Amino acid sequence: MTAPADLSSLLAVAGEVLDAASQRFVAGRGAPRSVNKGPNDFATDLDLELERRISTELERRTGIAVHGEEFGGPEADSGTVWLLDPIDGTVNYSAGLPTAGILLALVRDGDPILGLTWLPFVGDRFAAAADGPLLRNGRPQPPLQPAALADVMVGVGSFDIDSRGRIPGRRRLEVITELSRRVSRLRMHGSTGVDLAYTAAGVLGAAVVFGHHPWDNAAGVALVRAAGGLATDFAGKPWRIGSGSVVAGAPGVHEEILDIVGSLPGPVPEEDRIP
């Protein structure tokens, strides 16, 4: 088992690796689609290049294997493994929008224990061990304070009304519609990493993530927990690898959103159901 002192060292090494990759990340802004992955989903050559580069350096320096979005790797729900998304918000990145970043988590037996979200275009770097504190550009941040949904902004995931995925488009629209009635403002950034990092920092009161991909969610979950927030699935179970959704937020806000999600008719993703 990785000791706490080792976690501090691993966090520092991981930050150095992401710092070294950031210049290339910035230089590749606007990279075109090169690999089709599904409807409205693709990778660029920079996704592939950065994943190879970061994975190789992490494994060399830490001896821990990497599971990346593009090339896969060891299973993330057992043992200790790095989980990497080399470009979160690829559509934004390819279009030239600054809401894109590099996400990296260290996961032990399915639970994120380190999280790093690097946003090179805006000069923000978030890092933490799951028990805190949250570091923003190397500086410890104050813990999140209880808040009310009516007083905060909430980041929500994008949706296609005709989507028939784990959380269908119409179910997503129901959640967004009801949130819009009770929240100060909704924001759709097109990047799960951005939503979760700024939730951890207290800029957003919460983030609602409809996607289940662990490389999108693990780093931000660790950051939110480090900041004193809560991160669960739609059923209120603590988020871990295999969860089908994320509700992450400050105390108070998180509970209000769970109440909204739970009050709506319609199916909950299979992996989010309470046995």
mmCIF file of C-alpha atoms in Angstrom:
data_model
loop_
_atom_site.group_PDB
_atom_site.id
_atom_site.type_symbol
_atom_site.label_atom_id
_atom_site.label_comp_id
_atom_site.label_asym_id
_atom_site.label_seq_id
_atom_site.Cartn_x
_atom_site.Cartn_y
_atom_site.Cartn_z
ATOM 1 C CA MET A 1 0.000 0.000 0.000
ATOM 2 C CA THR A 2 1.264 3.479 -0.832
ATOM 3 C CA ALA A 3 2.121 5.417 2.337
ATOM 4 C CA PRO A 4 1.092 9.086 2.823
ATOM 5 C CA ALA A 5 4.683 10.286 2.453
ATOM 6 C CA ASP A 6 4.870 8.423 -0.832
ATOM 7 C CA LEU A 7 1.670 10.128 -1.989
ATOM 8 C CA SER A 8 3.261 13.550 -1.509
ATOM 9 C CA SER A 9 6.264 12.470 -3.545
ATOM 10 C CA LEU A 10 4.083 10.949 -6.249
ATOM 11 C CA LEU A 11 1.986 14.115 -6.458
ATOM 12 C CA ALA A 12 5.126 16.197 -6.919
ATOM 13 C CA VAL A 13 6.508 13.901 -9.613
ATOM 14 C CA ALA A 14 3.192 13.820 -11.455
ATOM 15 C CA GLY A 15 3.031 17.608 -11.396
ATOM 16 C CA GLU A 16 6.511 17.827 -12.912
ATOM 17 C CA VAL A 17 5.509 15.427 -15.687
ATOM 18 C CA LEU A 18 2.398 17.467 -16.525
ATOM 19 C CA ASP A 19 4.376 20.715 -16.392
ATOM 20 C CA ALA A 20 6.811 19.284 -18.923
ATOM 21 C CA ALA A 21 3.950 18.308 -21.260
ATOM 22 C CA SER A 22 2.090 21.613 -20.982
ATOM 23 C CA GLN A 23 4.125 23.507 -23.562
ATOM 24 C CA ARG A 24 3.339 20.874 -26.184
ATOM 25 C CA PHE A 25 -0.312 20.915 -25.134
ATOM 26 C CA VAL A 26 -0.483 24.663 -25.741
ATOM 27 C CA ALA A 27 1.411 24.474 -29.029
ATOM 28 C CA GLY A 28 -0.999 21.871 -30.407
ATOM 29 C CA ARG A 29 -4.123 23.966 -29.854
ATOM 30 C CA GLY A 30 -6.517 23.620 -32.776
ATOM 31 C CA ALA A 31 -5.287 20.131 -33.758
ATOM 32 C CA PRO A 32 -7.775 18.586 -36.199
ATOM 33 C CA ARG A 33 -9.768 15.375 -35.812
ATOM 34 C CA SER A 34 -7.674 12.328 -36.678
ATOM 35 C CA VAL A 35 -9.340 9.322 -34.988
ATOM 36 C CA ASN A 36 -13.115 8.838 -35.031
ATOM 37 C CA LYS A 37 -14.314 7.248 -31.776
ATOM 38 C CA GLY A 38 -18.088 7.478 -32.166
ATOM 39 C CA PRO A 39 -20.857 9.974 -32.875
ATOM 40 C CA ASN A 40 -19.538 13.467 -32.107
ATOM 41 C CA ASP A 41 -16.449 11.961 -30.447
ATOM 42 C CA PHE A 42 -12.911 11.924 -31.772
ATOM 43 C CA ALA A 43 -9.238 12.144 -30.876
ATOM 44 C CA THR A 44 -6.484 14.255 -32.375
ATOM 45 C CA ASP A 45 -2.876 13.320 -33.041
ATOM 46 C CA LEU A 46 -2.008 15.402 -29.981
ATOM 47 C CA ASP A 47 -4.168 13.145 -27.776
ATOM 48 C CA LEU A 48 -2.111 10.183 -28.909
ATOM 49 C CA GLU A 49 1.235 11.963 -28.670
ATOM 50 C CA LEU A 50 0.620 13.369 -25.216
ATOM 51 C CA GLU A 51 -0.687 10.089 -23.833
ATOM 52 C CA ARG A 52 2.434 8.252 -25.028
ATOM 53 C CA ARG A 53 4.731 10.933 -23.648
ATOM 54 C CA ILE A 54 3.081 11.340 -20.247
ATOM 55 C CA SER A 55 2.561 7.592 -19.742
ATOM 56 C CA THR A 56 6.150 6.763 -20.573
ATOM 57 C CA GLU A 57 7.517 9.381 -18.194
ATOM 58 C CA LEU A 58 5.159 8.473 -15.355
ATOM 59 C CA GLU A 59 5.974 4.785 -15.568
ATOM 60 C CA ARG A 60 9.713 5.526 -15.761
ATOM 61 C CA ARG A 61 9.697 7.831 -12.742
ATOM 62 C CA THR A 62 7.142 6.124 -10.488
ATOM 63 C CA GLY A 63 7.115 2.484 -11.548
ATOM 64 C CA ILE A 64 3.299 2.587 -11.621
ATOM 65 C CA ALA A 65 1.455 1.551 -14.775
ATOM 66 C CA VAL A 66 -0.831 3.972 -16.637
ATOM 67 C CA HIS A 67 -4.302 3.407 -18.042
ATOM 68 C CA GLY A 68 -4.933 6.067 -20.674
ATOM 69 C CA GLU A 69 -8.088 7.049 -22.514
ATOM 70 C CA GLU A 70 -6.604 6.356 -25.936
ATOM 71 C CA PHE A 71 -4.402 3.275 -25.437
ATOM 72 C CA GLY A 72 -5.911 1.643 -22.361
ATOM 73 C CA GLY A 73 -3.805 -0.218 -19.820
ATOM 74 C CA PRO A 74 -4.315 -2.258 -16.652
ATOM 75 C CA GLU A 75 -7.746 -2.374 -15.073
ATOM 76 C CA ALA A 76 -8.361 0.645 -12.853
ATOM 77 C CA ASP A 77 -10.670 -1.019 -10.312
ATOM 78 C CA SER A 78 -7.980 -3.098 -8.597
ATOM 79 C CA GLY A 79 -4.426 -2.411 -7.534
ATOM 80 C CA THR A 80 -2.727 0.960 -7.950
ATOM 81 C CA VAL A 81 -2.726 2.613 -11.375
ATOM 82 C CA TRP A 82 -2.449 6.042 -12.958
ATOM 83 C CA LEU A 83 -5.538 7.078 -14.923
ATOM 84 C CA LEU A 84 -4.844 9.605 -17.690
ATOM 85 C CA ASP A 85 -6.903 11.754 -20.039
ATOM 86 C CA PRO A 86 -4.294 13.578 -22.149
ATOM 87 C CA ILE A 87 -6.820 16.102 -23.511
ATOM 88 C CA ASP A 88 -10.103 16.535 -21.690
ATOM 89 C CA GLY A 89 -12.468 18.650 -23.763
ATOM 90 C CA THR A 90 -11.040 17.506 -27.091
ATOM 91 C CA VAL A 91 -13.772 19.213 -29.129
ATOM 92 C CA ASN A 92 -12.982 22.487 -27.354
ATOM 93 C CA TYR A 93 -9.256 21.937 -27.854
ATOM 94 C CA SER A 94 -9.636 21.231 -31.552
ATOM 95 C CA ALA A 95 -11.843 24.305 -31.993
ATOM 96 C CA GLY A 96 -9.367 26.524 -30.132
ATOM 97 C CA LEU A 97 -11.424 27.093 -26.981
ATOM 98 C CA PRO A 98 -9.395 27.395 -23.752
ATOM 99 C CA THR A 99 -11.668 25.076 -21.742
ATOM 100 C CA ALA A 100 -9.544 21.956 -22.128
ATOM 101 C CA GLY A 101 -6.922 20.323 -19.959
ATOM 102 C CA ILE A 102 -4.893 17.305 -18.879
ATOM 103 C CA LEU A 103 -6.417 15.025 -16.230
ATOM 104 C CA LEU A 104 -4.434 12.565 -14.144
ATOM 105 C CA ALA A 105 -5.467 10.494 -11.126
ATOM 106 C CA LEU A 106 -3.810 7.840 -9.044
ATOM 107 C CA VAL A 107 -6.392 5.183 -8.262
ATOM 108 C CA ARG A 108 -6.117 2.457 -5.629
ATOM 109 C CA ASP A 109 -8.593 -0.437 -5.811
ATOM 110 C CA GLY A 110 -11.097 1.747 -7.651
ATOM 111 C CA ASP A 111 -10.865 4.847 -5.444
ATOM 112 C CA PRO A 112 -8.989 8.003 -6.516
ATOM 113 C CA ILE A 113 -6.277 8.935 -4.011
ATOM 114 C CA LEU A 114 -4.480 11.638 -6.026
ATOM 115 C CA GLY A 115 -5.914 14.067 -8.542
ATOM 116 C CA LEU A 116 -4.300 16.550 -10.917
ATOM 117 C CA THR A 117 -6.055 18.829 -13.390
ATOM 118 C CA TRP A 118 -3.790 21.026 -15.515
ATOM 119 C CA LEU A 119 -5.457 23.811 -17.531
ATOM 120 C CA PRO A 120 -2.511 25.245 -19.465
ATOM 121 C CA PHE A 121 -4.474 27.762 -21.556
ATOM 122 C CA VAL A 122 -5.668 29.629 -18.471
ATOM 123 C CA GLY A 123 -2.622 28.977 -16.279
ATOM 124 C CA ASP A 124 -4.407 26.985 -13.577
ATOM 125 C CA ARG A 125 -3.013 23.819 -11.992
ATOM 126 C CA PHE A 126 -5.043 21.896 -9.426
ATOM 127 C CA ALA A 127 -3.542 19.039 -7.411
ATOM 128 C CA ALA A 128 -4.393 17.143 -4.255
ATOM 129 C CA ALA A 129 -4.334 13.953 -2.302
ATOM 130 C CA ALA A 130 -7.897 12.911 -1.524
ATOM 131 C CA ASP A 131 -7.598 13.932 2.152
ATOM 132 C CA GLY A 132 -6.468 17.462 1.240
ATOM 133 C CA PRO A 133 -5.594 20.184 1.063
ATOM 134 C CA LEU A 134 -6.478 21.291 -2.457
ATOM 135 C CA LEU A 135 -3.513 23.005 -4.101
ATOM 136 C CA ARG A 136 -4.160 25.646 -6.754
ATOM 137 C CA ASN A 137 -0.947 26.626 -8.501
ATOM 138 C CA GLY A 138 0.908 25.194 -5.520
ATOM 139 C CA ARG A 139 -0.961 27.181 -2.881
ATOM 140 C CA PRO A 140 -3.262 25.472 -0.345
ATOM 141 C CA GLN A 141 -6.884 26.533 -0.702
ATOM 142 C CA PRO A 142 -9.454 27.006 2.070
ATOM 143 C CA PRO A 143 -11.991 24.205 2.467
ATOM 144 C CA LEU A 144 -15.374 24.505 0.817
ATOM 145 C CA GLN A 145 -18.083 26.034 2.970
ATOM 146 C CA PRO A 146 -21.725 24.943 3.066
ATOM 147 C CA ALA A 147 -23.828 26.749 0.481
ATOM 148 C CA ALA A 148 -27.305 26.779 -1.036
ATOM 149 C CA LEU A 149 -28.127 25.844 -4.615
ATOM 150 C CA ALA A 150 -29.937 29.141 -5.189
ATOM 151 C CA ASP A 151 -26.698 31.060 -4.529
ATOM 152 C CA VAL A 152 -24.212 29.214 -6.750
ATOM 153 C CA MET A 153 -23.353 28.356 -10.335
ATOM 154 C CA VAL A 154 -23.428 24.695 -11.386
ATOM 155 C CA GLY A 155 -21.525 23.127 -14.261
ATOM 156 C CA VAL A 156 -23.449 20.512 -16.234
ATOM 157 C CA GLY A 157 -22.385 18.032 -18.883
ATOM 158 C CA SER A 158 -23.358 18.456 -22.505
ATOM 159 C CA PHE A 159 -26.146 16.366 -23.979
ATOM 160 C CA ASP A 160 -27.756 15.212 -27.186
ATOM 161 C CA ILE A 161 -31.533 15.118 -26.801
ATOM 162 C CA ASP A 162 -31.691 11.964 -28.953
ATOM 163 C CA SER A 163 -28.888 10.155 -27.123
ATOM 164 C CA ARG A 164 -29.775 6.641 -25.904
ATOM 165 C CA GLY A 165 -26.720 6.101 -23.719
ATOM 166 C CA ARG A 166 -26.544 5.151 -20.031
ATOM 167 C CA ILE A 167 -28.316 8.397 -19.174
ATOM 168 C CA PRO A 168 -30.515 9.162 -22.200
ATOM 169 C CA GLY A 169 -30.709 12.676 -23.584
ATOM 170 C CA ARG A 170 -34.248 13.269 -22.387
ATOM 171 C CA ARG A 171 -33.348 12.217 -18.845
ATOM 172 C CA ARG A 172 -30.423 14.662 -18.940
ATOM 173 C CA LEU A 173 -32.749 17.402 -20.118
ATOM 174 C CA GLU A 174 -35.099 16.718 -17.194
ATOM 175 C CA VAL A 175 -32.214 17.126 -14.744
ATOM 176 C CA ILE A 176 -31.007 20.327 -16.403
ATOM 177 C CA THR A 177 -34.523 21.741 -16.577
ATOM 178 C CA GLU A 178 -35.222 21.183 -12.894
ATOM 179 C CA LEU A 179 -31.804 22.506 -11.895
ATOM 180 C CA SER A 180 -32.444 25.660 -13.911
ATOM 181 C CA ARG A 181 -35.469 26.403 -11.722
ATOM 182 C CA ARG A 182 -33.458 26.376 -8.492
ATOM 183 C CA VAL A 183 -29.864 27.339 -9.270
ATOM 184 C CA SER A 184 -28.367 30.805 -9.620
ATOM 185 C CA ARG A 185 -26.813 29.985 -13.020
ATOM 186 C CA LEU A 186 -26.087 26.873 -15.092
ATOM 187 C CA ARG A 187 -22.854 26.614 -17.073
ATOM 188 C CA MET A 188 -21.919 24.125 -19.810
ATOM 189 C CA HIS A 189 -18.164 24.211 -20.417
ATOM 190 C CA GLY A 190 -17.755 21.046 -22.473
ATOM 191 C CA SER A 191 -15.058 19.737 -20.135
ATOM 192 C CA THR A 192 -15.676 17.527 -17.116
ATOM 193 C CA GLY A 193 -12.220 18.372 -15.799
ATOM 194 C CA VAL A 194 -12.958 22.092 -15.872
ATOM 195 C CA ASP A 195 -16.299 21.632 -14.098
ATOM 196 C CA LEU A 196 -14.890 19.466 -11.317
ATOM 197 C CA ALA A 197 -11.701 21.505 -10.764
ATOM 198 C CA TYR A 198 -13.588 24.767 -10.388
ATOM 199 C CA THR A 199 -16.103 23.052 -8.140
ATOM 200 C CA ALA A 200 -13.211 22.019 -5.897
ATOM 201 C CA ALA A 201 -11.946 25.608 -5.956
ATOM 202 C CA GLY A 202 -15.365 26.980 -4.975
ATOM 203 C CA VAL A 203 -15.841 28.907 -8.208
ATOM 204 C CA LEU A 204 -18.729 26.596 -9.075
ATOM 205 C CA GLY A 205 -20.981 25.323 -6.331
ATOM 206 C CA ALA A 206 -21.298 21.913 -7.948
ATOM 207 C CA ALA A 207 -20.852 19.863 -11.100
ATOM 208 C CA VAL A 208 -23.265 17.324 -12.587
ATOM 209 C CA VAL A 209 -21.546 14.796 -14.841
ATOM 210 C CA PHE A 210 -23.644 12.500 -17.017
ATOM 211 C CA GLY A 211 -20.642 10.575 -18.354
ATOM 212 C CA HIS A 212 -19.212 7.424 -16.795
ATOM 213 C CA HIS A 213 -15.657 7.357 -18.175
ATOM 214 C CA PRO A 214 -13.277 7.077 -15.216
ATOM 215 C CA TRP A 215 -10.471 9.042 -16.896
ATOM 216 C CA ASP A 216 -12.858 12.009 -17.111
ATOM 217 C CA ASN A 217 -14.033 11.812 -13.504
ATOM 218 C CA ALA A 218 -11.380 10.381 -11.177
ATOM 219 C CA ALA A 219 -9.033 13.370 -10.966
ATOM 220 C CA GLY A 220 -11.816 15.851 -10.290
ATOM 221 C CA VAL A 221 -13.445 13.625 -7.696
ATOM 222 C CA ALA A 222 -10.168 13.535 -5.766
ATOM 223 C CA LEU A 223 -9.907 17.333 -5.974
ATOM 224 C CA VAL A 224 -13.456 17.934 -4.745
ATOM 225 C CA ARG A 225 -13.012 15.566 -1.813
ATOM 226 C CA ALA A 226 -9.671 17.154 -0.946
ATOM 227 C CA ALA A 227 -11.422 20.528 -0.776
ATOM 228 C CA GLY A 228 -14.043 19.217 1.661
ATOM 229 C CA GLY A 229 -16.778 18.631 -0.898
ATOM 230 C CA LEU A 230 -18.760 15.511 -1.683
ATOM 231 C CA ALA A 231 -18.647 13.375 -4.820
ATOM 232 C CA THR A 232 -21.182 10.609 -5.392
ATOM 233 C CA ASP A 233 -23.138 9.016 -8.194
ATOM 234 C CA PHE A 234 -26.771 9.936 -8.877
ATOM 235 C CA ALA A 235 -27.927 7.439 -6.245
ATOM 236 C CA GLY A 236 -25.777 9.084 -3.580
ATOM 237 C CA LYS A 237 -23.189 6.311 -3.354
ATOM 238 C CA PRO A 238 -19.548 7.486 -3.062
ATOM 239 C CA TRP A 239 -18.037 7.760 -6.538
ATOM 240 C CA ARG A 240 -15.526 5.108 -7.547
ATOM 241 C CA ILE A 241 -14.393 3.369 -10.723
ATOM 242 C CA GLY A 242 -17.506 1.854 -12.296
ATOM 243 C CA SER A 243 -19.902 4.593 -11.182
ATOM 244 C CA GLY A 244 -22.148 5.789 -13.994
ATOM 245 C CA SER A 245 -22.417 9.485 -13.119
ATOM 246 C CA VAL A 246 -21.111 12.181 -10.770
ATOM 247 C CA VAL A 247 -22.728 14.750 -8.522
ATOM 248 C CA ALA A 248 -19.929 16.752 -6.891
ATOM 249 C CA GLY A 249 -20.265 19.875 -4.835
ATOM 250 C CA ALA A 250 -20.001 21.845 -1.659
ATOM 251 C CA PRO A 251 -21.898 20.634 1.409
ATOM 252 C CA GLY A 252 -25.518 21.619 1.129
ATOM 253 C CA VAL A 253 -25.455 22.113 -2.623
ATOM 254 C CA HIS A 254 -24.567 18.471 -3.190
ATOM 255 C CA GLU A 255 -27.537 17.289 -1.137
ATOM 256 C CA GLU A 256 -29.956 19.639 -2.893
ATOM 257 C CA ILE A 257 -28.900 18.318 -6.295
ATOM 258 C CA LEU A 258 -29.250 14.707 -5.153
ATOM 259 C CA ASP A 259 -32.771 15.533 -4.014
ATOM 260 C CA ILE A 260 -33.571 16.900 -7.476
ATOM 261 C CA VAL A 261 -32.099 13.899 -9.300
ATOM 262 C CA GLY A 262 -33.857 11.477 -6.988
ATOM 263 C CA SER A 263 -37.232 13.173 -7.347
ATOM 264 C CA LEU A 264 -37.378 12.931 -11.124
ATOM 265 C CA PRO A 265 -39.099 10.034 -12.867
ATOM 266 C CA GLY A 266 -37.095 7.827 -15.166
ATOM 267 C CA PRO A 267 -34.332 5.229 -14.921
ATOM 268 C CA VAL A 268 -31.142 5.547 -12.916
ATOM 269 C CA PRO A 269 -28.056 4.031 -14.624
ATOM 270 C CA GLU A 270 -27.705 0.348 -13.708
ATOM 271 C CA GLU A 271 -24.315 0.861 -12.054
ATOM 272 C CA ASP A 272 -25.732 3.704 -9.918
ATOM 273 C CA ARG A 273 -28.646 1.775 -8.462
ATOM 274 C CA ILE A 274 -28.699 1.019 -4.773
ATOM 275 C CA PRO A 275 -28.804 -2.788 -4.275
#
